[in-house]
mmCIF file of C-alpha atoms in Angstrom:
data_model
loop_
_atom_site.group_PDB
_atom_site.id
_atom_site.type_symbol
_atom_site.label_atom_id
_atom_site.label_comp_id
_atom_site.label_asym_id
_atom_site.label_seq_id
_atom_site.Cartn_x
_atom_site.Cartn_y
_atom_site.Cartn_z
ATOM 1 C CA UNK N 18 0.620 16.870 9.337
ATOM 2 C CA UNK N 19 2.995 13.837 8.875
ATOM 3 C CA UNK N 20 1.685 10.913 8.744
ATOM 4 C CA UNK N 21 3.234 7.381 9.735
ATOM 5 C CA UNK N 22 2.184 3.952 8.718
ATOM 6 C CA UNK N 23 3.494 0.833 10.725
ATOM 7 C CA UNK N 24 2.661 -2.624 9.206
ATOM 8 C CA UNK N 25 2.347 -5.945 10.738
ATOM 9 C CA UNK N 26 4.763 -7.580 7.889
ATOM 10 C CA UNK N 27 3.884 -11.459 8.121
ATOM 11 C CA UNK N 28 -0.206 -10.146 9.767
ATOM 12 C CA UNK N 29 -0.282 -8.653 6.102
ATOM 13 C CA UNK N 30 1.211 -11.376 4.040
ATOM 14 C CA UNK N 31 -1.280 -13.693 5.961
ATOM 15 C CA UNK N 32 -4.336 -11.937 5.279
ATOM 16 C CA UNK N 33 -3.386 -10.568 1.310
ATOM 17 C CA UNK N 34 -4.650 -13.545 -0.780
ATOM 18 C CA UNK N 35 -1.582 -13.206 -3.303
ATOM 19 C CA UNK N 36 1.098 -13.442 -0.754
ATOM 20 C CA UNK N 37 -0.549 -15.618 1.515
ATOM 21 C CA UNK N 38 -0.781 -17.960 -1.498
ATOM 22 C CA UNK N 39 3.186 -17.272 -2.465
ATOM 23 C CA UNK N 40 4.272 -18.066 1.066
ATOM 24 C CA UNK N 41 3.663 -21.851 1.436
ATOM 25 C CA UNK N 42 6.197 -22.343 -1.297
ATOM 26 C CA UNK N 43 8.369 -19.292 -1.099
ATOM 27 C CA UNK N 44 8.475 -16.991 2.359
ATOM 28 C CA UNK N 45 10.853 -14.822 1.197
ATOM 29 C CA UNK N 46 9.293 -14.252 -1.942
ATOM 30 C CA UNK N 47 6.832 -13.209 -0.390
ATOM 31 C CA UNK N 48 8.371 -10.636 2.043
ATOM 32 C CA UNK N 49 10.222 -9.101 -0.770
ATOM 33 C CA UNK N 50 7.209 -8.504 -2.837
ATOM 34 C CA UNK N 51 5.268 -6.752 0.420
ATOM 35 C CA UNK N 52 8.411 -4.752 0.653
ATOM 36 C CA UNK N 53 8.032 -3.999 -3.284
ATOM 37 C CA UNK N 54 4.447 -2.886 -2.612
ATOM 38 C CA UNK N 55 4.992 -0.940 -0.077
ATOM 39 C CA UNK N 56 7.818 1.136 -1.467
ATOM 40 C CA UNK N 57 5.912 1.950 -3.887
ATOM 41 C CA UNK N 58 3.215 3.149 -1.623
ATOM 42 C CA UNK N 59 5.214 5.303 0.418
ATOM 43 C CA UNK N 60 6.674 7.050 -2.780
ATOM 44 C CA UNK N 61 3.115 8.115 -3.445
ATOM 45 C CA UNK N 62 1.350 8.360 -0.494
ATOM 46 C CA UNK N 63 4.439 10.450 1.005
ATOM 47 C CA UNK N 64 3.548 8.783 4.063
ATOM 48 C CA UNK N 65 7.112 7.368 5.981
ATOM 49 C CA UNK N 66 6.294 3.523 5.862
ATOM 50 C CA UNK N 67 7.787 1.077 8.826
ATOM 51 C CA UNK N 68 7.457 -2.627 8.498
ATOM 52 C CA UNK N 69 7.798 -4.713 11.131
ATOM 53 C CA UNK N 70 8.674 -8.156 10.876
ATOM 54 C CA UNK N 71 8.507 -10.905 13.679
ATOM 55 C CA UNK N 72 11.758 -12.908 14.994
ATOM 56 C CA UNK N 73 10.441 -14.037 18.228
ATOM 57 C CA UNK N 74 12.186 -17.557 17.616
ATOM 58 C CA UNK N 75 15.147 -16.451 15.888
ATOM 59 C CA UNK N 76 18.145 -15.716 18.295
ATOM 60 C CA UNK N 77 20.186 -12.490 18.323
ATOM 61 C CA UNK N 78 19.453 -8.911 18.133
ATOM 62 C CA UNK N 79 17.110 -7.341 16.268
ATOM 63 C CA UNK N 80 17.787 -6.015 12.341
ATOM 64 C CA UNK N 81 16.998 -2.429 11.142
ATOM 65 C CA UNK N 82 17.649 -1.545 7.486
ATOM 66 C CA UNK N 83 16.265 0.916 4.532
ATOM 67 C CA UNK N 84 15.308 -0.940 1.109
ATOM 68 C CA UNK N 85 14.058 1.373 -1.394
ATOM 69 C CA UNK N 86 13.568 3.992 1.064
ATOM 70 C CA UNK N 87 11.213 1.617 3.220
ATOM 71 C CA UNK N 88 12.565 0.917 6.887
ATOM 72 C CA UNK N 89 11.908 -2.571 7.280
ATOM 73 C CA UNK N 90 12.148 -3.463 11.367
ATOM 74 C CA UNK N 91 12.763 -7.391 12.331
ATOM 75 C CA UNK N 92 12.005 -7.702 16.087
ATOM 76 C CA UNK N 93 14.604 -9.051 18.874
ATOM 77 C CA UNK N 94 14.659 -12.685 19.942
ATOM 78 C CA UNK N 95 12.168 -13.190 22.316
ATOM 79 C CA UNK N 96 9.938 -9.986 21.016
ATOM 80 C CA UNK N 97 6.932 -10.131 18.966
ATOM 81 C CA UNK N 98 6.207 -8.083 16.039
ATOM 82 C CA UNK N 99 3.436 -6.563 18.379
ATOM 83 C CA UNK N 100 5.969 -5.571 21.055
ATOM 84 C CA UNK N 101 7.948 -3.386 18.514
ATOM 85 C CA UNK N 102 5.050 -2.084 17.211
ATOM 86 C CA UNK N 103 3.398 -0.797 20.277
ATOM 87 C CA UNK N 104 7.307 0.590 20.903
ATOM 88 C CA UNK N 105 7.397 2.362 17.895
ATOM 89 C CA UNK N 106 4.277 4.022 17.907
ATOM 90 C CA UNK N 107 4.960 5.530 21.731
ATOM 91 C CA UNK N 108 8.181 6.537 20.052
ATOM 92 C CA UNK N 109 6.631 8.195 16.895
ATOM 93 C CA UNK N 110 3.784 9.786 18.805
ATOM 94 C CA UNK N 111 3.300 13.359 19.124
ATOM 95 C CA UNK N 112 2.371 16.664 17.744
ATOM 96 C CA UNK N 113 0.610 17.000 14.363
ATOM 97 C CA UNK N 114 1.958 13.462 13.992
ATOM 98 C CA UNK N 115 -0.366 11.053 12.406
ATOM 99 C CA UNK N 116 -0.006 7.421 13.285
ATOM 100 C CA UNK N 117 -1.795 4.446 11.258
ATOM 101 C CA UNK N 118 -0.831 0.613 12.163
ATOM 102 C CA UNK N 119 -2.102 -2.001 9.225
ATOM 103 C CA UNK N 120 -2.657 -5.375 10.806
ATOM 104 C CA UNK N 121 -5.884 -7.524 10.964
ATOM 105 C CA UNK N 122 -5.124 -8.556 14.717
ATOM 106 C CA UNK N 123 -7.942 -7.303 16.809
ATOM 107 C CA UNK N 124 -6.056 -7.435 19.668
ATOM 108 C CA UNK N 125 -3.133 -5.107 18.586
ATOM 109 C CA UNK N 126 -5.828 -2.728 17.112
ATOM 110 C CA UNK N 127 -7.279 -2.118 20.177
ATOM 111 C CA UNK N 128 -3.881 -1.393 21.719
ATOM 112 C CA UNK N 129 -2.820 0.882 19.484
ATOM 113 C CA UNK N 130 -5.733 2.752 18.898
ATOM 114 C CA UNK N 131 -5.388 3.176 22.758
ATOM 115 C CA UNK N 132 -2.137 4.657 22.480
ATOM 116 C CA UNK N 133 -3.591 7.478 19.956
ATOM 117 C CA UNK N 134 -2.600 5.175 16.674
ATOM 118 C CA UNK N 135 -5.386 4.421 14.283
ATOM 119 C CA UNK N 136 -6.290 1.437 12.912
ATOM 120 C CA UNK N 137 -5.882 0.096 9.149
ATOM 121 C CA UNK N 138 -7.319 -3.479 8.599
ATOM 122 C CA UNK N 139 -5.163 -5.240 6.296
ATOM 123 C CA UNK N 140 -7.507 -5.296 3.612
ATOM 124 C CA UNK N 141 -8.082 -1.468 3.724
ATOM 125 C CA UNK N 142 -4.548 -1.435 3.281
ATOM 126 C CA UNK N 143 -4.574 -3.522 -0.306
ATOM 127 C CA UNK N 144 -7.649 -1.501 -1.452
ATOM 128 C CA UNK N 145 -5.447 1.632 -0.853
ATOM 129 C CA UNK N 146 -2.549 0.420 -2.544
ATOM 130 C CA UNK N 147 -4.556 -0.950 -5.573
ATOM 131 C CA UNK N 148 -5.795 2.649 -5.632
ATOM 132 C CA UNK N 149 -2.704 4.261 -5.584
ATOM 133 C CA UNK N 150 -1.323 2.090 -8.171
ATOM 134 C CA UNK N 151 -4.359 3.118 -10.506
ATOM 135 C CA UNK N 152 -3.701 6.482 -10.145
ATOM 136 C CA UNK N 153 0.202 6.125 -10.838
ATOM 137 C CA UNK N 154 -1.061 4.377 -14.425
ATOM 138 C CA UNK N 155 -3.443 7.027 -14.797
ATOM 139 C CA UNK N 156 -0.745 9.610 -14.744
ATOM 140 C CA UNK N 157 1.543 7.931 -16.803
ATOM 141 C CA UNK N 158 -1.267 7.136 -19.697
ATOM 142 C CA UNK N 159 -3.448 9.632 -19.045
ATOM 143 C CA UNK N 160 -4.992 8.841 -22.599
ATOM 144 C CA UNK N 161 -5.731 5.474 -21.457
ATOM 145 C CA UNK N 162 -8.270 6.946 -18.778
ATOM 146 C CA UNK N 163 -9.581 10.275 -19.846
ATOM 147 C CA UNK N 164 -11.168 8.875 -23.022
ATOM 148 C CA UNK N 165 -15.025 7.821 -23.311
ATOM 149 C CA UNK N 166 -14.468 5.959 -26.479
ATOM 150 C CA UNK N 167 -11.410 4.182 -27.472
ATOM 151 C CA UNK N 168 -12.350 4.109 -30.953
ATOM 152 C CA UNK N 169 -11.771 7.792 -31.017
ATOM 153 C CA UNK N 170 -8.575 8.093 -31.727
ATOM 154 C CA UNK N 171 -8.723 5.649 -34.617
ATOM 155 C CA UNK N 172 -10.940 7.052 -36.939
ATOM 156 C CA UNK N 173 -10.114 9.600 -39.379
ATOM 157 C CA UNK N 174 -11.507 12.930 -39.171
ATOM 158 C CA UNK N 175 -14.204 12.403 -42.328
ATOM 159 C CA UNK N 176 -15.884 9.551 -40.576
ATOM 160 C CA UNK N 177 -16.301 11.431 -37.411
ATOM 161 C CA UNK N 178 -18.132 13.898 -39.362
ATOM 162 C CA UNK N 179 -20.040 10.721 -40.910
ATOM 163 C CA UNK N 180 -21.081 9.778 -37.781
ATOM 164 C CA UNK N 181 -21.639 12.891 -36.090
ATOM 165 C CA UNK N 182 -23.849 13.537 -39.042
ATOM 166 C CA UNK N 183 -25.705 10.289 -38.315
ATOM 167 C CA UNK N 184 -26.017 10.889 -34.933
ATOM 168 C CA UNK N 185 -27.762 13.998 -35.283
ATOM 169 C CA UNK N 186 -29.636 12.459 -38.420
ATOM 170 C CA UNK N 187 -28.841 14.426 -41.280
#
């Protein structure tokens, strides 16, 4: 099944404490590092990421481009984020087709889930990330995760017998 996710851009960097933080100094700072993020998620996940970013009171058409293999969406003047969104999800709808729409805006979750989309709060969508980003570190260093004891690997082999001896108290 293929799966789609379609992110409220500025919804997300509201509601993520981190960004929310970096944008009342530096907006686009902010934007780029959601983008970062969610690159990186989509080269995981293998889910096809959109993210949709609101121009409602910037004039001229809207702005479609790829970064990183991410299609990031800014809207048309005079169209919300919200508009698009509901757009693009009656666009990407269909057959085994799997639709998820990360915002924190009850109102839009309601819509889309009523157009067959489900919902993603946009904290669900940081704990996933976080996740995935774990597991990406866990497969790089795998000897950073799989061991019990860290000390392991330090000792030399007669003092593991020492203390295996111990343990069992010989």
């Amino acid at each position: 099944m293929e799966q789609f996710l379609i992110v409220d851009g500025y919804n997300i960097i509201g509601a993520w404490p981190e960004l929310s933080k970096l944008k009342d100094t530096d907006l686009g700072g902010a934007r780029d590092q959601l983008i970062h993020m969610l690159a990186e998620y989509q080269s995981y996940s293998g889910m096809k990421v959109y993210l949709v970013f609101d121009a409602y009171m910037v004039p001229g058409l809207g702005k479609k481009y790829v970064q990183s293999k991410l299609t990031v969406l800014y809207t048309k003047e005079k169209e919300t984020a919200d508009e698009r969104i509901e757009r693009l999800v009656t666009n990407l709808m269909g057959r085994r087709k799997q639709i998820y729409v990360a915002t924190s805006d009850m109102i839009e979750q309601h819509v889309i889930f009523g157009k067959g989309a489900l919902r993603m709060p946009a904290g669900e969508l940081l704990v996933k990330i976080k996740q995935n980003r774990k597991e990406v570190r866990e497969r790089i260093h795998p000897e950073t995760s799989s061991k019990r004891n860290p000390f392991e690997g330090k000792l030399s082999h007669e003092l593991k017998e020492q203390f295996e001896r111990w343990r069992r108290g010989e």
